[in-house]
mmCIF file of C-alpha atoms in Angstrom:
data_model
loop_
_atom_site.group_PDB
_atom_site.id
_atom_site.type_symbol
_atom_site.label_atom_id
_atom_site.label_comp_id
_atom_site.label_asym_id
_atom_site.label_seq_id
_atom_site.Cartn_x
_atom_site.Cartn_y
_atom_site.Cartn_z
ATOM 1 C CA PHE A 159 -11.810 -1.677 -7.641
ATOM 2 C CA ASP A 160 -13.775 -2.467 -10.822
ATOM 3 C CA VAL A 161 -10.466 -3.156 -12.579
ATOM 4 C CA LEU A 162 -9.509 -5.665 -9.887
ATOM 5 C CA VAL A 163 -12.858 -7.438 -10.290
ATOM 6 C CA ASP A 164 -12.274 -7.680 -14.049
ATOM 7 C CA ALA A 165 -8.747 -8.990 -13.442
ATOM 8 C CA CYS A 166 -10.071 -11.609 -11.016
ATOM 9 C CA ALA A 167 -12.637 -12.695 -13.599
ATOM 10 C CA VAL A 168 -9.769 -13.380 -16.014
ATOM 11 C CA LEU A 169 -7.883 -15.334 -13.331
ATOM 12 C CA GLN A 170 -10.985 -17.356 -12.538
ATOM 13 C CA ALA A 171 -11.602 -18.153 -16.212
ATOM 14 C CA ARG A 172 -7.983 -19.345 -16.505
ATOM 15 C CA GLY A 173 -8.351 -21.597 -13.475
ATOM 16 C CA VAL A 174 -5.879 -19.653 -11.320
ATOM 17 C CA PRO A 175 -6.712 -20.336 -7.638
ATOM 18 C CA PHE A 176 -7.097 -17.218 -5.492
ATOM 19 C CA ASP A 177 -9.001 -15.787 -2.566
ATOM 20 C CA ALA A 178 -9.839 -12.124 -3.141
ATOM 21 C CA LEU A 179 -11.104 -9.698 -0.517
ATOM 22 C CA ILE A 180 -11.802 -5.996 -0.856
ATOM 23 C CA VAL A 181 -11.471 -4.766 2.713
ATOM 24 C CA GLY A 182 -12.845 -1.465 3.938
ATOM 25 C CA GLN A 183 -15.846 0.626 4.801
ATOM 26 C CA ASP A 184 -18.526 0.871 2.143
ATOM 27 C CA ASP A 185 -18.712 4.046 0.041
ATOM 28 C CA LYS A 186 -20.812 5.585 -2.736
ATOM 29 C CA ASP A 187 -19.543 3.026 -5.260
ATOM 30 C CA GLY A 188 -20.293 0.018 -3.054
ATOM 31 C CA GLU A 189 -23.594 -0.975 -4.649
ATOM 32 C CA ALA A 190 -22.208 -0.687 -8.180
ATOM 33 C CA LEU A 191 -19.215 -2.823 -7.193
ATOM 34 C CA ARG A 192 -21.449 -5.506 -5.679
ATOM 35 C CA ALA A 193 -23.574 -5.517 -8.811
ATOM 36 C CA LYS A 194 -20.462 -5.935 -10.974
ATOM 37 C CA ILE A 195 -19.221 -8.824 -8.840
ATOM 38 C CA ALA A 196 -22.610 -10.538 -9.007
ATOM 39 C CA ALA A 197 -22.934 -10.019 -12.775
ATOM 40 C CA SER A 198 -19.463 -11.397 -13.486
ATOM 41 C CA GLY A 199 -19.843 -14.364 -11.136
ATOM 42 C CA VAL A 200 -16.322 -13.800 -9.852
ATOM 43 C CA ASP A 201 -15.263 -15.009 -6.413
ATOM 44 C CA VAL A 202 -14.525 -11.657 -4.737
ATOM 45 C CA ARG A 203 -15.671 -11.019 -1.171
ATOM 46 C CA LEU A 204 -16.379 -7.707 0.554
ATOM 47 C CA PRO A 205 -16.112 -8.279 4.322
ATOM 48 C CA GLY A 206 -16.583 -4.577 5.050
ATOM 49 C CA ALA A 207 -14.802 -2.559 7.697
ATOM 50 C CA VAL A 208 -12.381 -4.383 9.995
ATOM 51 C CA GLY A 209 -10.427 -3.296 13.035
ATOM 52 C CA PRO A 210 -6.698 -2.533 13.085
ATOM 53 C CA GLU A 211 -5.704 -5.996 14.339
ATOM 54 C CA ASP A 212 -7.776 -7.793 11.701
ATOM 55 C CA LEU A 213 -6.460 -5.483 9.001
ATOM 56 C CA LEU A 214 -2.883 -6.224 10.050
ATOM 57 C CA ALA A 215 -3.678 -9.952 9.896
ATOM 58 C CA GLU A 216 -4.991 -9.536 6.335
ATOM 59 C CA TYR A 217 -1.820 -7.688 5.331
ATOM 60 C CA ARG A 218 0.290 -10.531 6.683
ATOM 61 C CA ARG A 219 -1.767 -13.248 5.011
ATOM 62 C CA ALA A 220 -1.946 -11.539 1.633
ATOM 63 C CA GLY A 221 -0.222 -13.122 -1.344
ATOM 64 C CA ALA A 222 -0.630 -9.733 -3.042
ATOM 65 C CA LEU A 223 -1.821 -6.396 -1.685
ATOM 66 C CA CYS A 224 -3.601 -4.753 -4.621
ATOM 67 C CA MET A 225 -3.915 -0.993 -5.094
ATOM 68 C CA PRO A 226 -5.655 -0.661 -8.504
ATOM 69 C CA CYS A 227 -6.257 3.079 -8.202
ATOM 70 C CA ARG A 228 -6.935 5.650 -10.882
ATOM 71 C CA LEU A 229 -5.711 9.209 -10.433
ATOM 72 C CA LEU A 230 -8.603 11.659 -10.878
ATOM 73 C CA PRO A 231 -8.168 15.399 -11.613
ATOM 74 C CA SER A 232 -9.488 16.205 -8.136
ATOM 75 C CA ASP A 233 -7.071 13.866 -6.360
ATOM 76 C CA ARG A 234 -4.095 15.092 -4.342
ATOM 77 C CA ASP A 235 -1.010 13.080 -5.179
ATOM 78 C CA GLY A 236 0.227 12.376 -1.635
ATOM 79 C CA ILE A 237 1.886 9.435 0.070
ATOM 80 C CA PRO A 238 -0.683 6.610 0.427
ATOM 81 C CA ASN A 239 -0.526 5.465 4.055
ATOM 82 C CA VAL A 240 -2.168 2.123 3.324
ATOM 83 C CA LEU A 241 0.641 1.211 0.933
ATOM 84 C CA VAL A 242 3.324 2.032 3.503
ATOM 85 C CA GLU A 243 1.460 0.094 6.204
ATOM 86 C CA ALA A 244 1.043 -2.974 4.002
ATOM 87 C CA MET A 245 4.728 -3.018 3.064
ATOM 88 C CA ALA A 246 5.726 -2.624 6.724
ATOM 89 C CA ALA A 247 3.514 -5.624 7.552
ATOM 90 C CA GLY A 248 5.253 -7.712 4.884
ATOM 91 C CA ALA A 249 2.625 -7.783 2.140
ATOM 92 C CA PRO A 250 3.872 -8.079 -1.459
ATOM 93 C CA VAL A 251 2.470 -5.015 -3.205
ATOM 94 C CA VAL A 252 0.924 -4.681 -6.666
ATOM 95 C CA ALA A 253 -0.019 -1.067 -7.383
ATOM 96 C CA SER A 254 -1.125 1.180 -10.217
ATOM 97 C CA ASP A 255 1.711 2.898 -12.025
ATOM 98 C CA ILE A 256 1.038 6.408 -10.744
ATOM 99 C CA ASP A 257 3.561 8.871 -9.344
ATOM 100 C CA ALA A 258 2.606 8.675 -5.661
ATOM 101 C CA PHE A 259 2.888 4.886 -5.672
ATOM 102 C CA ARG A 260 6.169 4.961 -7.584
ATOM 103 C CA ARG A 261 7.623 7.271 -4.928
ATOM 104 C CA VAL A 262 6.688 4.832 -2.199
ATOM 105 C CA LEU A 263 7.958 1.746 -4.038
ATOM 106 C CA GLY A 264 11.299 3.408 -4.794
ATOM 107 C CA ASP A 265 13.933 2.580 -7.402
ATOM 108 C CA PRO A 266 14.445 -0.311 -7.843
ATOM 109 C CA PRO A 267 10.771 -0.814 -6.982
ATOM 110 C CA ALA A 268 9.877 -2.810 -3.883
ATOM 111 C CA GLY A 269 6.645 -3.908 -5.540
ATOM 112 C CA VAL A 270 4.989 -4.527 -8.890
ATOM 113 C CA SER A 271 3.705 -1.549 -10.901
ATOM 114 C CA VAL A 272 0.828 -2.152 -13.327
ATOM 115 C CA PRO A 273 -0.748 0.304 -15.800
ATOM 116 C CA SER A 274 -3.760 1.949 -14.207
ATOM 117 C CA GLY A 275 -7.101 0.735 -15.555
ATOM 118 C CA ASP A 276 -5.641 -2.183 -17.554
ATOM 119 C CA ALA A 277 -7.435 -5.336 -16.349
ATOM 120 C CA ALA A 278 -5.473 -7.615 -18.680
ATOM 121 C CA ALA A 279 -2.164 -6.301 -17.331
ATOM 122 C CA TRP A 280 -3.429 -6.687 -13.766
ATOM 123 C CA SER A 281 -4.501 -10.291 -14.297
ATOM 124 C CA ALA A 282 -1.143 -11.136 -15.889
ATOM 125 C CA ALA A 283 0.825 -9.496 -13.070
ATOM 126 C CA LEU A 284 -1.221 -11.217 -10.366
ATOM 127 C CA ALA A 285 -1.047 -14.627 -12.040
ATOM 128 C CA ALA A 286 2.733 -14.343 -12.307
ATOM 129 C CA LEU A 287 3.121 -13.243 -8.688
ATOM 130 C CA LEU A 288 0.784 -15.876 -7.244
ATOM 131 C CA ASP A 289 2.727 -18.538 -9.139
ATOM 132 C CA ASP A 290 6.110 -17.392 -7.823
ATOM 133 C CA PRO A 291 6.590 -17.785 -4.039
ATOM 134 C CA ALA A 292 10.245 -16.743 -4.280
ATOM 135 C CA HIS A 293 9.282 -13.441 -5.910
ATOM 136 C CA ARG A 294 6.645 -12.813 -3.244
ATOM 137 C CA ASP A 295 9.192 -13.435 -0.493
ATOM 138 C CA ALA A 296 11.675 -11.087 -2.191
ATOM 139 C CA LEU A 297 9.012 -8.359 -2.359
ATOM 140 C CA ARG A 298 8.153 -8.845 1.306
ATOM 141 C CA ARG A 299 11.781 -8.230 2.264
ATOM 142 C CA ALA A 300 12.211 -5.334 -0.163
ATOM 143 C CA GLY A 301 9.019 -3.685 1.076
ATOM 144 C CA ARG A 302 10.067 -3.813 4.725
ATOM 145 C CA ASP A 303 13.481 -2.401 3.852
ATOM 146 C CA ARG A 304 11.972 0.347 1.714
ATOM 147 C CA VAL A 305 9.487 1.664 4.276
ATOM 148 C CA ALA A 306 12.287 2.253 6.765
ATOM 149 C CA ALA A 307 12.687 5.541 4.864
ATOM 150 C CA PHE A 308 9.224 6.568 6.143
ATOM 151 C CA ASP A 309 10.064 5.957 9.804
ATOM 152 C CA TRP A 310 9.131 9.028 11.864
ATOM 153 C CA SER A 311 12.686 9.436 13.148
ATOM 154 C CA VAL A 312 14.046 9.434 9.588
ATOM 155 C CA VAL A 313 11.398 11.871 8.351
ATOM 156 C CA ALA A 314 11.897 14.220 11.315
ATOM 157 C CA ALA A 315 15.658 14.282 10.784
ATOM 158 C CA ALA A 316 15.176 15.114 7.095
ATOM 159 C CA VAL A 317 12.780 17.967 7.927
ATOM 160 C CA LEU A 318 15.231 19.303 10.509
ATOM 161 C CA ARG A 319 18.007 19.334 7.898
ATOM 162 C CA VAL A 320 15.811 21.367 5.546
ATOM 163 C CA TYR A 321 15.278 24.009 8.233
ATOM 164 C CA GLU A 322 18.971 24.060 9.102
ATOM 165 C CA VAL A 323 19.911 24.649 5.455
ATOM 166 C CA ALA A 324 17.258 27.373 5.116
ATOM 167 C CA VAL A 325 18.466 29.186 8.243
ATOM 168 C CA ALA A 326 22.121 28.912 7.207
ATOM 169 C CA ALA A 327 21.323 30.436 3.804
ATOM 170 C CA ASP A 328 19.669 33.556 5.288
ATOM 171 C CA PRO A 329 22.243 36.213 6.319
ATOM 172 C CA ARG A 330 19.545 38.238 8.108
ATOM 173 C CA ARG A 331 18.823 35.533 10.684
ATOM 174 C CA VAL A 332 19.275 36.251 14.364
ATOM 175 C CA VAL A 333 20.839 33.381 16.231
ATOM 176 C CA ALA A 334 20.199 33.388 19.942
ATOM 177 C CA ASN A 335 22.412 30.404 20.643
ATOM 178 C CA ASP A 336 25.351 28.840 18.883
ATOM 179 C CA HIS A 337 23.671 25.451 19.051
ATOM 180 C CA VAL A 338 20.079 24.309 19.303
ATOM 181 C CA ASP A 339 19.493 20.721 20.255
ATOM 182 C CA PRO A 340 16.999 18.951 17.997
ATOM 183 C CA PRO A 341 13.894 17.510 19.610
ATOM 184 C CA HIS A 342 14.413 14.083 21.163
ATOM 185 C CA LEU A 343 12.867 11.285 19.126
ATOM 186 C CA ASP A 344 12.269 8.143 21.130
ATOM 187 C CA GLY A 345 11.900 5.653 18.281
ATOM 188 C CA ALA A 346 9.246 5.648 15.614
ATOM 189 C CA ALA A 347 5.525 5.832 16.005
ATOM 190 C CA PRO A 348 3.961 2.470 15.166
ATOM 191 C CA LEU A 349 2.132 2.224 11.883
ATOM 192 C CA ARG A 350 -1.539 1.716 12.576
ATOM 193 C CA SER A 351 -4.581 1.825 10.379
ATOM 194 C CA ALA A 352 -8.318 1.655 10.718
ATOM 195 C CA SER A 353 -10.391 0.468 7.786
ATOM 196 C CA ARG A 354 -11.038 3.110 5.187
ATOM 197 C CA PRO A 355 -13.177 3.414 2.026
ATOM 198 C CA ASP A 356 -10.075 3.267 -0.145
ATOM 199 C CA GLY A 357 -8.675 0.291 1.721
ATOM 200 C CA PRO A 358 -6.574 -2.313 -0.029
ATOM 201 C CA ALA A 359 -7.592 -5.607 -1.537
ATOM 202 C CA PRO A 360 -5.556 -8.471 -0.076
ATOM 203 C CA LEU A 361 -5.464 -11.070 -2.835
ATOM 204 C CA ARG A 362 -4.394 -14.447 -1.550
ATOM 205 C CA SER A 363 -3.406 -17.461 -3.607
ATOM 206 C CA ALA A 364 -4.436 -20.903 -2.464
ATOM 207 C CA SER A 365 -0.884 -21.552 -1.268
ATOM 208 C CA ASP A 366 -1.091 -18.582 1.125
ATOM 209 C CA LEU A 367 -4.232 -19.789 2.867
ATOM 210 C CA PRO A 368 -4.048 -21.737 6.127
ATOM 211 C CA SER A 369 -4.481 -25.461 5.774
ATOM 212 C CA PRO A 370 -7.991 -26.735 6.594
ATOM 213 C CA PRO A 371 -8.413 -28.469 9.946
#
C-alpha cells in the first residue's frame, strides 16, 4: 500500500478532498507503512481489523475500492476474493493492471486498471474517478453484473460441464446409468469476508461521506 500512500500525497497536495482508509489486520509491513504515512503527512487512516458487517459497510461507502498490488515471483495468480466481494457490494474498483485482476474485471472492464507501482497514474485515476459520480455509479452497476459470473451455481455448472466433456471424450469409460442427475444447488453461497492482511483500501471522496449531524 506504499503506492497508495504516495498517490494520496499527490491528491492532498492538489487539494483533492478524500477520506482514505487501509482496512485489515496488521502484518510485517505495518510499521513501515505507518512510518511512511507519518513522514509524508498524508491523511490516511489504518483502523485495523474489522468484522464482516463493518467491512461490508466500508465497501458500500467507498468512492473507490483500491487494490494497488504488486505481483511478486512467489505469488500465486489466483482469483482475489476481496475484489469479487467489493464488486458484489457495489464498490467502484480501481486495481493494479495484473492478470488476476483483469480476469475478474472482465472485458470490457468493470473497473479501472492502473499500472502497478505507478503512484502518478494512481493519483490521476483516483482524482478522475472521485470527480465523476456518474462514472462511479456506472462502475457499481458493471461490477455487480460482472460478479454474477462467480456465483457458486454458475461456477458449479461450468465445472460439471468440464467433467461431462471429459467423460464423453473417453471411449474406455464405464457408464453405470444413462443419466446422472447433477447435484442440487439451492442458490449461491453468500459472499462473506473477514478482515485480512491484504485487505482493500476504501478511498472515499468528500461527496461519498455522510453529512455531519
